[in-house]
Tab-separated table of C-alpha atoms and ligand atoms in Angstrom:
chain	number	residue	atom	x	y	z
A	922	UNK	CA	-14.661	10.569	-22.091
A	923	UNK	CA	-12.559	12.473	-24.606
A	924	UNK	CA	-8.991	12.962	-23.395
A	925	UNK	CA	-7.501	16.383	-22.914
A	926	UNK	CA	-3.831	17.179	-23.426
A	927	UNK	CA	-1.764	18.806	-20.685
A	928	UNK	CA	1.876	19.792	-21.023
A	929	UNK	CA	4.044	20.058	-17.928
A	930	UNK	CA	6.284	23.132	-18.190
A	931	UNK	CA	9.365	21.175	-17.133
A	932	UNK	CA	12.038	18.876	-18.532
A	933	UNK	CA	12.528	17.226	-15.158
A	934	UNK	CA	11.753	13.494	-15.498
A	935	UNK	CA	11.272	12.938	-11.770
A	936	UNK	CA	8.683	15.702	-11.545
A	937	UNK	CA	6.943	14.440	-14.693
A	938	UNK	CA	6.716	10.894	-13.306
A	939	UNK	CA	5.377	12.185	-9.977
A	940	UNK	CA	2.651	14.305	-11.602
A	941	UNK	CA	1.687	11.500	-14.031
A	942	UNK	CA	1.203	9.248	-11.024
A	943	UNK	CA	-1.036	11.790	-9.298
A	944	UNK	CA	-3.279	12.168	-12.374
A	945	UNK	CA	-3.219	8.572	-13.643
A	946	UNK	CA	-6.966	7.979	-13.105
A	947	UNK	CA	-8.090	10.940	-15.220
A	948	UNK	CA	-8.709	11.184	-18.988
A	949	UNK	CA	-5.649	13.347	-19.576
A	950	UNK	CA	-2.619	12.779	-21.782
A	951	UNK	CA	0.415	14.281	-20.056
A	952	UNK	CA	3.391	15.552	-22.028
A	953	UNK	CA	6.437	17.504	-20.967
A	954	UNK	CA	8.650	20.000	-22.800
A	955	UNK	CA	10.901	17.211	-24.077
A	956	UNK	CA	7.982	15.954	-26.212
A	957	UNK	CA	8.198	19.143	-28.286
A	958	UNK	CA	10.935	20.732	-30.353
A	959	UNK	CA	13.199	23.385	-28.852
A	960	UNK	CA	11.292	26.298	-27.333
A	961	UNK	CA	12.765	29.450	-25.767
A	962	UNK	CA	13.844	29.224	-22.123
A	963	UNK	CA	11.421	30.763	-19.660
A	964	UNK	CA	13.087	33.209	-17.306
A	965	UNK	CA	12.014	32.701	-13.671
A	966	UNK	CA	12.354	36.317	-12.609
A	967	UNK	CA	9.062	36.755	-10.732
A	968	UNK	CA	8.964	38.142	-7.186
A	969	UNK	CA	6.747	35.360	-5.841
A	970	UNK	CA	6.292	31.616	-6.400
A	971	UNK	CA	2.881	32.515	-7.791
A	972	UNK	CA	4.365	34.889	-10.410
A	973	UNK	CA	6.868	32.281	-11.550
A	974	UNK	CA	4.400	29.372	-11.677
A	975	UNK	CA	1.936	31.438	-13.742
A	976	UNK	CA	4.707	32.728	-15.992
A	977	UNK	CA	5.927	29.211	-16.792
A	978	UNK	CA	2.436	27.725	-17.278
A	979	UNK	CA	1.039	30.538	-19.430
A	980	UNK	CA	4.183	30.749	-21.572
A	981	UNK	CA	4.158	27.003	-22.305
A	982	UNK	CA	0.396	27.023	-22.975
A	983	UNK	CA	0.597	29.992	-25.333
A	984	UNK	CA	3.632	28.844	-27.275
A	985	UNK	CA	2.473	25.202	-27.632
A	986	UNK	CA	-1.238	25.901	-27.985
A	987	UNK	CA	-2.381	23.410	-25.320
A	988	UNK	CA	-3.155	23.692	-21.583
A	989	UNK	CA	-0.055	23.633	-19.365
A	990	UNK	CA	0.772	22.953	-15.719
A	991	UNK	CA	3.776	24.462	-13.947
A	992	UNK	CA	4.963	24.472	-10.376
A	993	UNK	CA	7.307	26.771	-8.541
A	994	UNK	CA	8.625	26.115	-5.098
A	995	UNK	CA	11.309	26.990	-2.620
A	996	UNK	CA	12.351	27.362	0.972
A	997	UNK	CA	11.237	30.277	3.151
A	998	UNK	CA	13.212	30.829	6.372
A	999	UNK	CA	11.694	33.017	9.080
A	1000	UNK	CA	14.947	34.285	10.643
A	1001	UNK	CA	16.229	35.291	7.181
A	1002	UNK	CA	13.183	37.411	6.343
A	1003	UNK	CA	11.826	34.801	3.927
A	1004	UNK	CA	15.111	34.057	2.095
A	1005	UNK	CA	16.078	32.151	0.025
A	1006	UNK	CA	12.471	32.185	-1.299
A	1007	UNK	CA	12.244	32.538	-5.079
A	1008	UNK	CA	16.059	32.458	-5.163
A	1009	UNK	CA	16.208	28.970	-3.602
A	1010	UNK	CA	17.776	27.309	-6.653
A	1011	UNK	CA	20.472	30.017	-7.001
A	1012	UNK	CA	21.015	31.136	-3.388
A	1013	UNK	CA	24.799	30.635	-3.550
A	1014	UNK	CA	25.087	31.902	-7.175
A	1015	UNK	CA	23.654	31.427	-10.673
A	1016	UNK	CA	24.730	27.805	-11.204
A	1017	UNK	CA	25.181	26.807	-7.570
A	1018	UNK	CA	24.918	23.123	-6.622
A	1019	UNK	CA	22.542	21.836	-3.935
A	1020	UNK	CA	25.543	21.406	-1.614
A	1021	UNK	CA	26.664	25.019	-2.130
A	1022	UNK	CA	23.165	26.370	-1.491
A	1023	UNK	CA	22.792	24.245	1.644
A	1024	UNK	CA	26.211	25.310	2.941
A	1025	UNK	CA	25.323	28.973	2.444
A	1026	UNK	CA	22.037	28.495	4.283
A	1027	UNK	CA	23.738	26.836	7.272
A	1028	UNK	CA	26.273	29.680	7.371
A	1029	UNK	CA	23.544	32.348	7.342
A	1030	UNK	CA	21.744	30.457	10.113
A	1031	UNK	CA	24.805	30.218	12.401
A	1032	UNK	CA	23.900	31.421	15.892
A	1033	UNK	CA	20.215	31.924	15.024
A	1034	UNK	CA	17.821	30.583	17.617
A	1035	UNK	CA	14.690	30.791	15.506
A	1036	UNK	CA	15.091	27.840	13.079
A	1037	UNK	CA	11.499	27.911	11.720
A	1038	UNK	CA	11.182	27.414	7.957
A	1039	UNK	CA	8.678	26.234	5.379
A	1040	UNK	CA	8.769	24.793	1.901
A	1041	UNK	CA	6.156	26.463	-0.289
A	1042	UNK	CA	4.738	25.333	-3.611
A	1043	UNK	CA	2.445	27.003	-6.119
A	1044	UNK	CA	0.943	25.107	-9.043
A	1045	UNK	CA	-0.545	26.981	-11.968
A	1046	UNK	CA	-2.698	25.436	-14.706
A	1047	UNK	CA	-3.066	27.794	-17.665
A	1048	UNK	CA	-4.856	27.701	-21.023
A	1049	UNK	CA	-3.384	29.259	-24.204
A	1050	UNK	CA	-5.638	32.341	-23.988
A	1051	UNK	CA	-4.221	33.297	-20.574
A	1052	UNK	CA	-6.604	32.369	-17.712
A	1053	UNK	CA	-5.182	30.093	-15.032
A	1054	UNK	CA	-6.072	28.163	-11.883
A	1055	UNK	CA	-3.745	28.324	-8.874
A	1056	UNK	CA	-3.072	25.844	-6.067
A	1057	UNK	CA	-0.796	26.542	-3.095
A	1058	UNK	CA	0.557	24.478	-0.219
A	1059	UNK	CA	3.250	24.701	2.425
A	1060	UNK	CA	5.070	22.345	4.734
A	1061	UNK	CA	6.510	23.651	8.000
A	1062	UNK	CA	9.733	22.485	9.592
A	1063	UNK	CA	13.050	23.608	11.050
A	1064	UNK	CA	16.532	24.182	9.700
A	1065	UNK	CA	19.083	21.775	11.228
A	1066	UNK	CA	22.644	22.784	12.128
A	1067	UNK	CA	24.201	20.103	9.878
A	1068	UNK	CA	23.022	18.024	6.881
A	1069	UNK	CA	21.434	14.632	7.616
A	1070	UNK	CA	20.211	11.910	5.223
A	1071	UNK	CA	20.919	10.937	1.623
A	1072	UNK	CA	17.534	11.009	-0.165
A	1073	UNK	CA	15.808	13.791	-2.047
A	1074	UNK	CA	17.439	16.930	-3.413
A	1075	UNK	CA	17.958	20.629	-2.722
A	1076	UNK	CA	17.600	21.592	0.921
A	1077	UNK	CA	16.181	18.203	2.015
A	1078	UNK	CA	19.184	17.271	4.235
A	1079	UNK	CA	18.805	20.427	6.351
A	1080	UNK	CA	14.996	20.530	6.537
A	1081	UNK	CA	13.807	18.769	9.711
A	1082	UNK	CA	10.169	17.690	9.753
A	1083	UNK	CA	9.081	17.443	13.432
A	1084	UNK	CA	5.976	15.190	13.014
A	1085	UNK	CA	8.167	12.392	11.592
A	1086	UNK	CA	11.284	13.360	13.597
A	1087	UNK	CA	13.417	13.171	10.435
A	1088	UNK	CA	14.905	15.463	7.829
A	1089	UNK	CA	13.313	15.287	4.368
A	1090	UNK	CA	16.504	13.537	3.184
A	1091	UNK	CA	15.824	10.738	5.688
A	1092	UNK	CA	12.338	10.053	4.272
A	1093	UNK	CA	11.482	7.687	1.408
A	1094	UNK	CA	10.018	9.346	-1.689
A	1095	UNK	CA	6.536	8.042	-0.787
A	1096	UNK	CA	6.801	9.424	2.759
A	1097	UNK	CA	8.033	12.772	1.500
A	1098	UNK	CA	5.258	13.124	-1.089
A	1099	UNK	CA	2.599	12.420	1.533
A	1100	UNK	CA	3.637	15.458	3.613
A	1101	UNK	CA	5.611	17.776	1.328
A	1102	UNK	CA	4.531	21.141	-0.099
A	1103	UNK	CA	4.484	19.737	-3.656
A	1104	UNK	CA	2.677	16.546	-2.606
A	1105	UNK	CA	-0.012	18.527	-0.799
A	1106	UNK	CA	-0.473	20.962	-3.687
A	1107	UNK	CA	-0.700	18.076	-6.178
A	1108	UNK	CA	-3.205	16.258	-3.933
A	1109	UNK	CA	-5.374	19.374	-4.069
A	1110	UNK	CA	-5.106	19.440	-7.868
A	1111	UNK	CA	-6.069	15.747	-7.977
A	1112	UNK	CA	-9.062	16.295	-5.670
A	1113	UNK	CA	-10.387	18.973	-7.995
A	1114	UNK	CA	-9.257	17.542	-11.293
A	1115	UNK	CA	-12.746	16.563	-12.508
A	1116	UNK	CA	-13.688	20.233	-12.247
A	1117	UNK	CA	-10.359	21.324	-13.743
A	1118	UNK	CA	-11.066	19.227	-16.853
A	1119	UNK	CA	-14.480	20.875	-17.286
A	1120	UNK	CA	-12.926	24.327	-16.758
A	1121	UNK	CA	-10.240	23.607	-19.371
A	1122	UNK	CA	-12.780	22.312	-21.915
A	1123	UNK	CA	-14.943	25.407	-21.448
A	1124	UNK	CA	-11.970	27.760	-21.899
A	1125	UNK	CA	-10.865	25.894	-25.046
A	1126	UNK	CA	-14.413	25.991	-26.478
A	1127	UNK	CA	-14.653	29.757	-25.837
A	1128	UNK	CA	-11.413	30.284	-27.722
A	1129	UNK	CA	-12.660	28.543	-30.883
A	1130	UNK	CA	-13.971	30.937	-33.553
A	1131	UNK	CA	-17.782	30.637	-33.867
A	1132	UNK	CA	-19.009	28.516	-36.772
A	1133	UNK	CA	-20.599	30.507	-39.621
A	1134	UNK	CA	-24.379	30.237	-39.364
A	1135	UNK	CA	-24.976	28.526	-42.734
A	1136	UNK	CA	-21.794	26.572	-42.953
A	1137	UNK	CA	-21.833	23.827	-45.561
A	1138	UNK	CA	-19.585	20.908	-45.835
A	1139	UNK	CA	-18.095	20.288	-49.263
A	1140	UNK	CA	-16.760	16.854	-48.968
B	1224	IMP	P1	11.583	24.194	-8.244
B	1224	IMP	O1	10.665	25.348	-8.302
B	1224	IMP	O2	10.853	22.914	-7.933
B	1224	IMP	O3	12.485	24.102	-9.410
B	1224	IMP	O4	12.512	24.400	-6.959
B	1224	IMP	C1	13.339	25.531	-6.776
B	1224	IMP	C2	14.369	25.256	-5.701
B	1224	IMP	O5	13.721	25.175	-4.418
B	1224	IMP	C3	15.093	23.923	-5.857
B	1224	IMP	O6	16.217	24.062	-6.673
B	1224	IMP	C4	15.473	23.608	-4.422
B	1224	IMP	O7	16.632	24.308	-4.063
B	1224	IMP	C5	14.316	24.174	-3.621
B	1224	IMP	N1	13.311	23.122	-3.395
B	1224	IMP	C6	12.047	23.070	-3.913
B	1224	IMP	N2	11.398	21.969	-3.500
B	1224	IMP	C7	12.266	21.310	-2.701
B	1224	IMP	C8	12.181	20.075	-1.967
B	1224	IMP	O8	11.174	19.342	-1.987
B	1224	IMP	N3	13.283	19.735	-1.274
B	1224	IMP	C9	14.404	20.485	-1.233
B	1224	IMP	N4	14.541	21.614	-1.897
B	1224	IMP	C10	13.487	22.041	-2.627
């Protein structure tokens, strides 16, 4: 089967490797933004994960002229009215480190009895003309009172996952992917990827200008 191209709207090598692994059995050649020359930064100023995922995927698809996949994710804490949400990466300030964000979260959660939280992930697959497919998943857990574990990134050390009785930072990468928001969303993409390929091919064919009726080849 003829391969399709898909660009991941990220420069993150870990994410790229993870997604390549998920889609390794399909006729798809996966690139990321580092495979192309400099392109303008995409501002993640949407109000929802969905807005941001679509914004990143459609921008990359339009500017590069090939289908693109983007994900957007973050932590949603019940007792904080859904914060940090789309601000997860910059909760403690524009260029805050993971440690600073985690420390701010623990401070905001001081004295709170309701520790319920969820990681959410939205994946958007867009074609250059605009249409997109969306996949969503969440993973429920609780916010600890102190960091625990050394693996992972972001809020992993303070996100306790009751079914495995560990924080995300105490899980191996394989264990985390099998239960995490991103892992579940990617598994859904993989389960439907045969149909996604057909959908992409149809959208690309629609976008091609129709051939003139009596076209002749001159060599
Ligand atoms: P991104 O959309 O994947 O770039 O994630 C945005 C922010 O959400 C990250 O900077 C982290 O703070 C947080 N986040 C998303 N996924 C995870 C995760 O799996 N573990 C810990 N933090 C995460």
